Coordinates of C-alpha atoms in Angstrom, one line a residue:
X228 CA 79.6 100.0 105.1
X229 CA 77.5 102.2 102.9
X230 CA 74.8 102.1 105.6
X231 CA 77.2 103.2 108.3
X232 CA 79.3 105.8 106.6
X233 CA 77.1 106.8 103.6
X234 CA 79.8 105.7 101.3
X235 CA 82.0 102.7 100.6
X236 CA 85.4 103.4 102.1
X237 CA 88.1 101.0 101.2
X238 CA 91.9 101.0 101.6
X239 CA 92.5 100.9 97.8
X240 CA 90.7 104.2 97.3
X241 CA 92.6 105.9 100.2
X242 CA 94.3 109.3 100.3
X243 CA 94.7 111.4 97.2
X244 CA 92.5 109.1 95.2
X245 CA 89.5 110.6 96.9
X246 CA 90.3 114.1 95.5
X247 CA 91.4 112.7 92.1
X248 CA 88.0 111.0 91.7
X249 CA 86.2 114.1 92.7
X250 CA 88.1 116.2 90.2
X251 CA 87.6 113.6 87.5
X252 CA 83.9 113.6 88.0
X253 CA 83.7 117.4 88.0
X254 CA 85.9 117.7 84.9
X255 CA 83.8 115.0 83.2
X256 CA 80.6 116.9 84.0
X257 CA 82.1 120.1 82.6
X258 CA 83.0 118.3 79.3
X259 CA 79.5 116.6 79.2
X260 CA 77.4 119.7 79.9
X261 CA 79.0 122.7 81.7
X262 CA 75.6 123.9 83.1
X263 CA 75.3 120.7 85.0
X264 CA 78.4 121.2 87.1
X265 CA 77.3 120.8 90.8
X266 CA 73.7 120.9 89.7
X267 CA 71.4 120.0 92.6
X268 CA 71.4 116.3 93.5
X269 CA 68.0 115.2 92.1
X270 CA 69.2 112.5 89.7
X271 CA 72.4 110.4 88.9
X272 CA 75.2 112.5 87.4
X273 CA 76.4 111.8 83.9
X274 CA 79.9 112.8 82.8
X275 CA 82.7 112.0 80.3
X276 CA 85.5 109.7 81.5
X277 CA 88.9 110.0 79.9
X278 CA 91.9 107.7 80.6
X279 CA 95.0 109.6 79.6
X280 CA 96.5 106.2 79.1
X281 CA 99.1 107.1 76.6
X282 CA 100.7 109.8 78.8
X283 CA 100.5 107.6 81.8
X284 CA 102.2 104.7 80.0
X285 CA 105.0 107.1 78.8
X286 CA 105.4 108.5 82.3
X287 CA 106.2 105.0 83.8
X288 CA 108.2 103.8 80.9
X289 CA 106.0 101.0 79.7
X290 CA 106.6 99.5 76.2
X291 CA 104.4 101.0 73.6
X292 CA 103.5 99.7 70.1
X293 CA 105.8 101.3 67.5
X294 CA 102.8 102.6 65.5
X295 CA 101.5 104.4 68.6
X296 CA 104.8 106.1 69.2
X297 CA 105.2 107.0 65.6
X298 CA 101.9 108.8 65.5
X299 CA 102.1 110.6 68.9
X300 CA 105.8 111.3 69.4
X301 CA 108.4 112.4 66.9
X302 CA 111.9 111.0 67.7
X303 CA 113.8 109.5 70.7
X304 CA 114.8 112.9 72.1
X305 CA 111.1 114.1 72.2
X306 CA 110.1 110.8 73.9
X307 CA 112.8 111.1 76.6
X308 CA 111.8 114.7 77.3
X309 CA 108.1 113.8 77.5
X310 CA 108.9 110.8 79.8
X311 CA 110.9 113.0 82.2
X312 CA 108.2 115.7 82.2
X313 CA 105.3 113.3 82.7
X314 CA 107.0 111.2 85.3
X315 CA 107.4 114.4 87.4
X316 CA 103.7 115.0 87.3
X317 CA 102.6 111.7 88.9
X318 CA 101.0 111.7 92.3
X319 CA 103.2 110.3 94.9
X320 CA 101.5 107.6 97.0
X321 CA 103.2 107.4 100.5
X322 CA 104.3 103.9 101.5
X323 CA 104.4 102.6 97.9
X324 CA 107.5 100.4 97.7
X325 CA 107.8 99.6 94.0
X326 CA 107.2 101.3 90.7
X327 CA 103.5 101.0 89.8
X328 CA 102.0 100.0 86.4
X329 CA 100.5 102.8 84.4
X330 CA 97.0 102.2 85.6
X331 CA 98.1 102.6 89.2
X332 CA 99.7 105.9 88.3
X333 CA 97.7 109.1 88.2
X334 CA 98.6 112.7 87.2
X335 CA 98.5 115.5 89.7
X336 CA 95.8 117.8 88.2
X337 CA 97.8 121.0 88.0
X338 CA 95.8 122.0 84.9
X339 CA 92.4 120.8 83.7
X340 CA 93.9 119.0 80.7
X341 CA 95.7 116.6 83.1
X342 CA 92.5 115.5 84.9
X343 CA 91.5 112.0 84.1
X344 CA 89.5 109.0 85.3
X345 CA 90.6 105.6 86.4
X346 CA 91.6 102.9 83.9
X347 CA 92.9 99.3 83.7
X348 CA 94.6 96.9 81.3
X349 CA 92.0 94.6 79.8
X350 CA 93.0 91.9 77.3
X351 CA 96.1 93.8 76.4
X352 CA 94.4 97.2 75.9
X353 CA 93.6 100.1 78.2
X354 CA 89.9 100.3 79.3
X355 CA 88.2 103.1 81.2
X356 CA 86.7 101.7 84.4
X357 CA 87.1 102.0 88.2
X358 CA 90.3 100.4 89.6
X359 CA 91.6 102.4 92.6
X360 CA 88.8 104.8 92.8
X361 CA 86.3 103.6 95.4
X362 CA 83.4 106.1 95.6
X363 CA 85.1 108.5 98.0
X364 CA 85.3 111.2 95.3
X365 CA 81.7 110.4 94.3
X366 CA 80.6 111.0 97.9
X367 CA 82.5 114.3 97.9
X368 CA 80.9 115.4 94.7
X369 CA 77.5 114.5 95.9
X370 CA 78.1 116.5 99.1
X371 CA 79.0 119.5 97.1
X372 CA 76.1 119.4 94.8
X373 CA 73.7 118.8 97.7
X374 CA 74.8 122.0 99.4
X375 CA 71.6 123.6 100.8
X376 CA 73.1 127.1 100.4
X377 CA 72.5 127.9 96.7
X378 CA 74.8 131.0 96.6
X379 CA 77.7 129.1 98.1
X380 CA 77.1 126.2 95.8
X381 CA 77.1 128.5 92.8
X382 CA 80.4 130.2 93.9
X383 CA 82.0 126.8 94.5
X384 CA 80.9 125.7 91.0
X385 CA 82.5 128.8 89.4
X386 CA 85.7 128.4 91.4
X387 CA 85.9 124.7 90.7
X388 CA 85.3 125.3 86.9
X389 CA 88.4 127.6 86.9
X390 CA 90.5 124.8 88.2
X391 CA 89.3 121.9 86.1
X392 CA 88.7 123.8 82.8
X393 CA 91.2 123.9 80.0
X394 CA 94.2 126.1 80.9
X395 CA 95.5 126.7 77.4
X396 CA 99.0 126.6 78.9
X397 CA 101.9 124.9 77.2
X398 CA 101.5 122.0 79.7
X399 CA 97.8 121.9 78.9
X400 CA 98.4 121.8 75.2
X401 CA 100.9 118.9 75.6
X402 CA 98.5 117.0 77.7
X403 CA 95.6 117.6 75.3
X404 CA 97.8 116.5 72.3
X405 CA 98.7 113.2 74.0
X406 CA 95.1 112.6 75.1
X407 CA 94.0 112.7 71.5
X408 CA 96.2 109.5 70.9
X409 CA 94.7 107.5 73.8
X410 CA 93.8 103.9 73.1
X411 CA 90.7 104.1 75.3
X412 CA 88.3 106.6 73.8
X413 CA 86.4 109.0 76.2
X414 CA 83.0 107.6 77.2
X415 CA 79.9 109.0 78.8
X416 CA 79.0 107.4 82.1
X417 CA 76.0 107.7 84.4
X418 CA 77.3 107.3 88.0
X419 CA 74.8 105.4 90.2
X420 CA 77.3 105.1 93.0
X421 CA 77.5 108.9 93.3
X422 CA 73.7 109.1 93.4
X423 CA 73.5 106.5 96.2
X424 CA 76.0 108.4 98.4
X425 CA 74.5 109.8 101.6
X426 CA 76.1 113.0 103.0
X427 CA 74.6 112.2 106.5
X428 CA 74.4 115.9 107.3
X429 CA 72.2 115.2 110.3
X430 CA 74.8 112.9 111.9
X431 CA 78.1 114.5 111.1
X432 CA 79.5 118.0 110.8
X433 CA 82.0 117.0 108.2
X434 CA 79.9 117.3 105.0
X435 CA 79.3 120.9 105.7
X436 CA 82.9 121.4 106.8
X437 CA 83.8 120.0 103.4
X438 CA 81.5 122.4 101.6
X439 CA 82.8 125.4 103.5
X440 CA 86.4 124.4 103.0
X441 CA 86.1 123.7 99.3
X442 CA 84.3 127.0 98.8
X443 CA 87.0 128.9 100.7
X444 CA 89.8 127.2 98.8
X445 CA 88.4 127.5 95.2
X446 CA 87.3 131.1 95.6
X447 CA 90.8 132.2 96.9
X448 CA 91.7 133.4 93.4
X449 CA 94.7 135.5 94.5
X450 CA 96.4 132.1 95.3
X451 CA 98.0 130.4 92.3
X452 CA 95.9 127.8 90.5
X453 CA 98.3 124.9 91.4
X454 CA 98.3 125.9 95.1
X455 CA 94.5 125.9 95.2
X456 CA 94.4 122.4 93.6
X457 CA 97.0 121.1 96.0
X458 CA 94.9 122.3 99.0
X459 CA 91.8 120.6 97.6
X460 CA 93.8 117.4 97.2
X461 CA 94.6 117.5 100.9
X462 CA 91.3 118.9 102.4
X463 CA 88.8 116.6 100.7
X464 CA 90.3 113.3 101.8
X465 CA 90.9 114.7 105.3
X466 CA 87.2 115.5 105.6
X467 CA 86.1 112.1 104.5
X468 CA 88.4 110.3 106.9
X469 CA 87.2 112.5 109.8
X470 CA 83.6 111.9 108.7
X471 CA 84.2 108.2 108.8
X472 CA 85.6 108.4 112.4
X473 CA 82.8 110.7 113.6
X474 CA 80.1 108.3 112.4
X475 CA 81.9 105.2 113.8
X476 CA 82.1 106.8 117.3
X477 CA 78.5 108.0 117.0
X478 CA 77.3 104.5 116.2
X479 CA 79.2 103.2 119.3
X480 CA 77.6 105.9 121.5
X481 CA 81.0 107.6 122.0
X482 CA 81.6 111.3 122.2
X483 CA 82.9 113.2 119.2
X484 CA 86.6 112.4 118.7
X485 CA 89.2 114.8 120.2
X486 CA 92.4 114.8 118.0
X487 CA 95.6 115.8 119.8
X488 CA 98.0 117.3 117.3
X489 CA 101.7 117.2 118.1
X490 CA 103.8 119.9 116.4
X491 CA 107.0 119.3 118.3
X492 CA 110.1 117.3 117.3
X493 CA 110.6 115.5 120.6
X494 CA 108.7 112.7 122.3
X495 CA 106.4 114.0 125.1
X496 CA 103.2 113.0 127.0
X497 CA 101.1 114.8 124.4
X498 CA 102.6 112.6 121.6
X499 CA 102.0 109.4 123.6
X500 CA 98.3 110.4 124.1
X501 CA 98.0 111.2 120.4
X502 CA 99.5 107.8 119.5
X503 CA 97.0 106.0 121.8
X504 CA 94.0 107.9 120.5
X505 CA 94.9 107.0 116.9
X506 CA 94.8 103.3 117.8
X507 CA 91.6 103.8 119.7
X508 CA 90.0 105.5 116.7
X509 CA 91.1 102.7 114.3
X510 CA 89.4 100.2 116.6
X511 CA 86.3 102.5 116.9
X512 CA 85.9 102.0 113.1
X513 CA 86.3 98.3 113.4
X514 CA 83.9 98.1 116.4
X515 CA 81.2 100.1 114.6
X516 CA 81.3 97.8 111.6
X517 CA 81.2 94.6 113.7
X518 CA 78.4 96.0 115.9
X519 CA 76.3 96.8 112.8
X520 CA 76.9 93.3 111.5
X521 CA 75.8 91.9 114.8
X522 CA 72.6 93.9 114.6
X523 CA 71.9 92.5 111.1
X524 CA 72.6 89.0 112.4
X525 CA 70.0 89.4 115.3
X526 CA 67.4 90.8 112.8
X527 CA 68.0 87.8 110.5
X528 CA 67.6 85.3 113.4
X529 CA 64.4 87.0 114.6
X530 CA 63.1 86.7 111.0
X531 CA 64.1 83.0 110.8
X532 CA 66.6 83.7 108.0
X533 CA 69.2 81.3 109.2
X534 CA 71.5 81.5 106.1
X535 CA 71.5 85.3 106.3
X536 CA 72.3 85.1 110.0
X537 CA 75.2 82.8 109.4
X538 CA 76.6 85.1 106.8
X539 CA 76.4 88.1 109.1
X540 CA 77.9 86.1 111.9
X541 CA 81.3 86.1 110.0
X542 CA 81.3 89.8 109.8
X543 CA 80.3 90.3 113.5
X544 CA 83.4 88.6 114.8
X545 CA 86.0 91.0 116.6
X546 CA 88.6 92.1 114.1
X547 CA 86.6 90.6 111.2
X548 CA 88.3 90.8 107.8
X549 CA 85.6 93.2 106.7
X550 CA 87.0 95.8 109.1
X551 CA 90.6 95.8 107.9
X552 CA 90.2 97.8 104.7
X553 CA 88.0 100.6 106.1
X554 CA 90.3 100.9 109.1
X555 CA 93.3 101.2 106.8
X556 CA 91.5 103.8 104.8
X557 CA 91.2 106.0 107.8
X558 CA 94.8 105.9 108.9
X559 CA 96.4 105.7 105.5
X560 CA 94.4 108.6 104.2
X561 CA 95.4 110.8 107.0
X562 CA 99.1 109.7 106.5
X563 CA 98.9 110.4 102.8
X564 CA 97.7 114.0 103.2
X565 CA 100.1 114.8 106.1
X566 CA 97.7 114.6 109.0
X567 CA 99.8 111.8 110.6
X568 CA 103.6 111.8 111.0
X569 CA 104.3 108.8 108.9
X570 CA 102.7 105.9 106.9
X571 CA 104.0 103.2 109.3
X572 CA 105.6 102.6 112.7
X573 CA 104.6 104.6 115.8
X574 CA 102.2 107.2 114.5
X575 CA 100.6 110.3 115.9
X576 CA 98.5 113.2 114.7
X577 CA 100.2 116.2 113.2
X578 CA 99.9 118.7 110.3
X579 CA 102.7 118.7 107.7
X580 CA 103.1 121.9 105.6
X581 CA 100.8 121.1 102.6
X582 CA 98.0 119.9 105.0
X583 CA 98.5 122.9 107.2
X584 CA 98.1 125.2 104.2
X585 CA 94.9 123.4 103.2
X586 CA 93.6 123.6 106.8
X587 CA 94.1 127.3 107.2
X588 CA 92.8 128.0 103.7
X589 CA 89.7 125.9 104.3
X590 CA 88.8 127.5 107.7
X591 CA 89.5 131.2 106.8
X592 CA 87.5 133.0 104.1
X593 CA 89.6 134.7 101.5
X594 CA 91.2 137.8 102.9
X595 CA 90.3 136.9 106.5
X596 CA 92.9 137.1 109.4
X597 CA 92.6 135.7 112.9
X598 CA 94.7 135.9 116.1
X599 CA 96.6 132.6 116.8
X600 CA 94.7 131.5 120.0
X601 CA 91.3 132.3 118.4
X602 CA 92.3 130.1 115.5
X603 CA 93.2 127.3 118.0
X604 CA 89.8 127.7 119.6
X605 CA 88.2 127.3 116.2
X606 CA 90.2 124.2 115.6
X607 CA 88.8 122.7 118.7
X608 CA 85.2 123.9 118.4
X609 CA 84.8 123.0 114.7
X610 CA 87.2 120.1 114.1
X611 CA 87.8 118.7 117.6
X612 CA 91.6 119.4 117.2
X613 CA 93.6 120.3 120.3
X614 CA 97.0 122.1 119.8
X615 CA 97.5 124.7 122.6
X616 CA 97.4 125.0 126.4
X617 CA 94.3 127.2 126.5
X618 CA 92.2 124.8 124.5
X619 CA 93.7 121.9 126.4
X620 CA 92.4 123.4 129.7
X621 CA 88.9 123.9 128.1
X622 CA 89.0 120.2 127.0
X623 CA 90.1 119.0 130.5
X624 CA 93.3 117.6 129.2
X625 CA 95.6 119.4 131.6
X626 CA 94.5 117.2 134.5
X627 CA 96.9 114.5 133.5
X628 CA 99.2 116.2 130.9
X629 CA 101.0 119.3 132.2
X630 CA 99.8 122.6 130.6
X631 CA 103.4 123.4 129.9
X632 CA 103.6 120.6 127.3
X633 CA 100.7 122.1 125.4
X634 CA 102.3 125.6 125.7
X635 CA 105.5 124.3 124.0
X636 CA 103.4 122.6 121.4
X637 CA 101.6 125.9 120.7
X638 CA 105.0 127.6 120.1
X639 CA 106.0 124.8 117.8
X640 CA 102.7 125.1 115.9
X641 CA 103.3 128.8 115.5
X642 CA 106.7 128.1 114.1
X643 CA 105.2 125.7 111.5
X644 CA 102.6 128.3 110.5
X645 CA 105.3 131.0 110.1
X646 CA 107.6 128.7 108.1
X647 CA 104.9 128.3 105.4
X648 CA 104.1 132.0 105.4
X649 CA 100.7 131.7 107.2
X650 CA 101.5 133.5 110.4
X651 CA 103.0 136.9 111.1
X652 CA 104.4 138.0 114.5
X653 CA 103.9 141.7 115.5
X654 CA 105.9 143.8 117.9
X655 CA 103.1 143.7 120.6
X656 CA 103.6 139.9 120.8
X657 CA 100.4 139.3 118.8
X658 CA 100.5 136.5 116.2
X659 CA 98.1 136.7 113.3
X660 CA 97.1 133.9 110.9
X661 CA 96.1 134.6 107.3
X662 CA 94.8 132.3 104.7
X663 CA 97.2 133.4 101.9
X664 CA 101.0 132.7 102.3
X665 CA 103.2 135.8 102.6

C-alpha cells in the first residue's frame, strides 16, 4: 500500500483523523523547536506528543481516581461544567453508533492548547502512542515540508503557527491547566513513518493542490481562527482521498477520475451517474491493490521464492481482505468531510457547507473573486469536478445526460454557495464567488 499510494491508508485513520494527526505533528514540532516547523524534508521529524488524557476522560464521563479529581478539579459543580464544555469540543465521527472511550475521542483544535496526539489505555493507565492515527497526517506534513516553493512554504509555516500556537484565551488556559494534570507525560518522538512518506508529485496533482490549498487557508487572516482550522480539517483529508483515487486509476491505466457533484435535492440522471462512479472508484482502489499484489507474486515466482509467491497470492485475489480497509478509507473520508451525501446507503458526490467553504477557500487566494462559471471551469480543470452544463459539454457528458439537468444543478450549486455567504448575485445577472463569507 505504501508502494502504491506513498502512504499507508487505512479505514481506522479515515476522515478528520488525517487533519488531527497533521496538526498534532505541527504543534509538536512547534513545542520541540519552533524553527523546525515545516523545515525542508531532509531527515525524520522530531516533535513533542501530548495526550490530553485527563480532559478527554472528563469529556466522555469516564471514572477518574479521586486523587486525580481532587488535584485537578475543585468541586462537583466545576466538574459538571468542565464535562459539559469539553464534551462539546469533541470531534464528531459520522456513522459512529455508540459513545466511544476517551482514547477514541479527540478534541476539535479550535485553539492550539487543545491540539493533542493519539493515546491508548495500557495496563490501566493512559499511554501516548498511535491508535486511530494511521500516517495520513504524517503524509500531509511531509507534503507541506517538501514544498519546492520556499516562499510559499515559509508563508504556510507562519500561518500554521498562528493556528496551532498558544492562544492565551480563556479556553486555552483551561485546556493548558487540565493538560498539566495528564497521567501520560509529554514525550519527544522521532517519526520514521512521516519520513518514509512519498508525496508522489510526479504521478498525482494532489500533493501540490494540498500545498496550495493549505497556504490559501492559513494565510486568510481576515477569517476567524476557528473557521480557518475548520477548513483545514476538511481540505486535508479530501486531498488525501482524491490522491489515493488518482494513483489507483493511474496504476490501472485509467484516465484521471471525473467526479460528478450533485447539488440538487431530487433524484436525477446526474445523481445516478454520480452514484455509479463512486462504486467504480471504490473498485478501482481494490483493483489497483490486487494488481500490485499479482505483480509481486509473478516476480516472486520468477525468482523461485515459492513461499513469498504463495503469500502474495492471497492478496492478489479479487476483493481480497487487504483491499477493504483502504477502499473504506476513501469513501468514509469523503463522507466525513461532507464530499458525499451520507456515510451509508445510496451515496453520491456532493459538497456540504463546511466542505464547500474549505473548497472555495483553498482554490481562491485571499481577497480573490471569480465569476461563477469560471470557478466551475477551474473545478473541472484542477480537481476533475463537474457541476455545471458548460463544463459538462466540455467533458462530453451531455451526450447521454441532458444539458438541462446540469443547468439545474448549476443553479442549485449557486444557491448553496450563496447560503454560506460565498456567492453574490449582481443586477447584471453576474454571480461572483469570493473566498471569505459575507
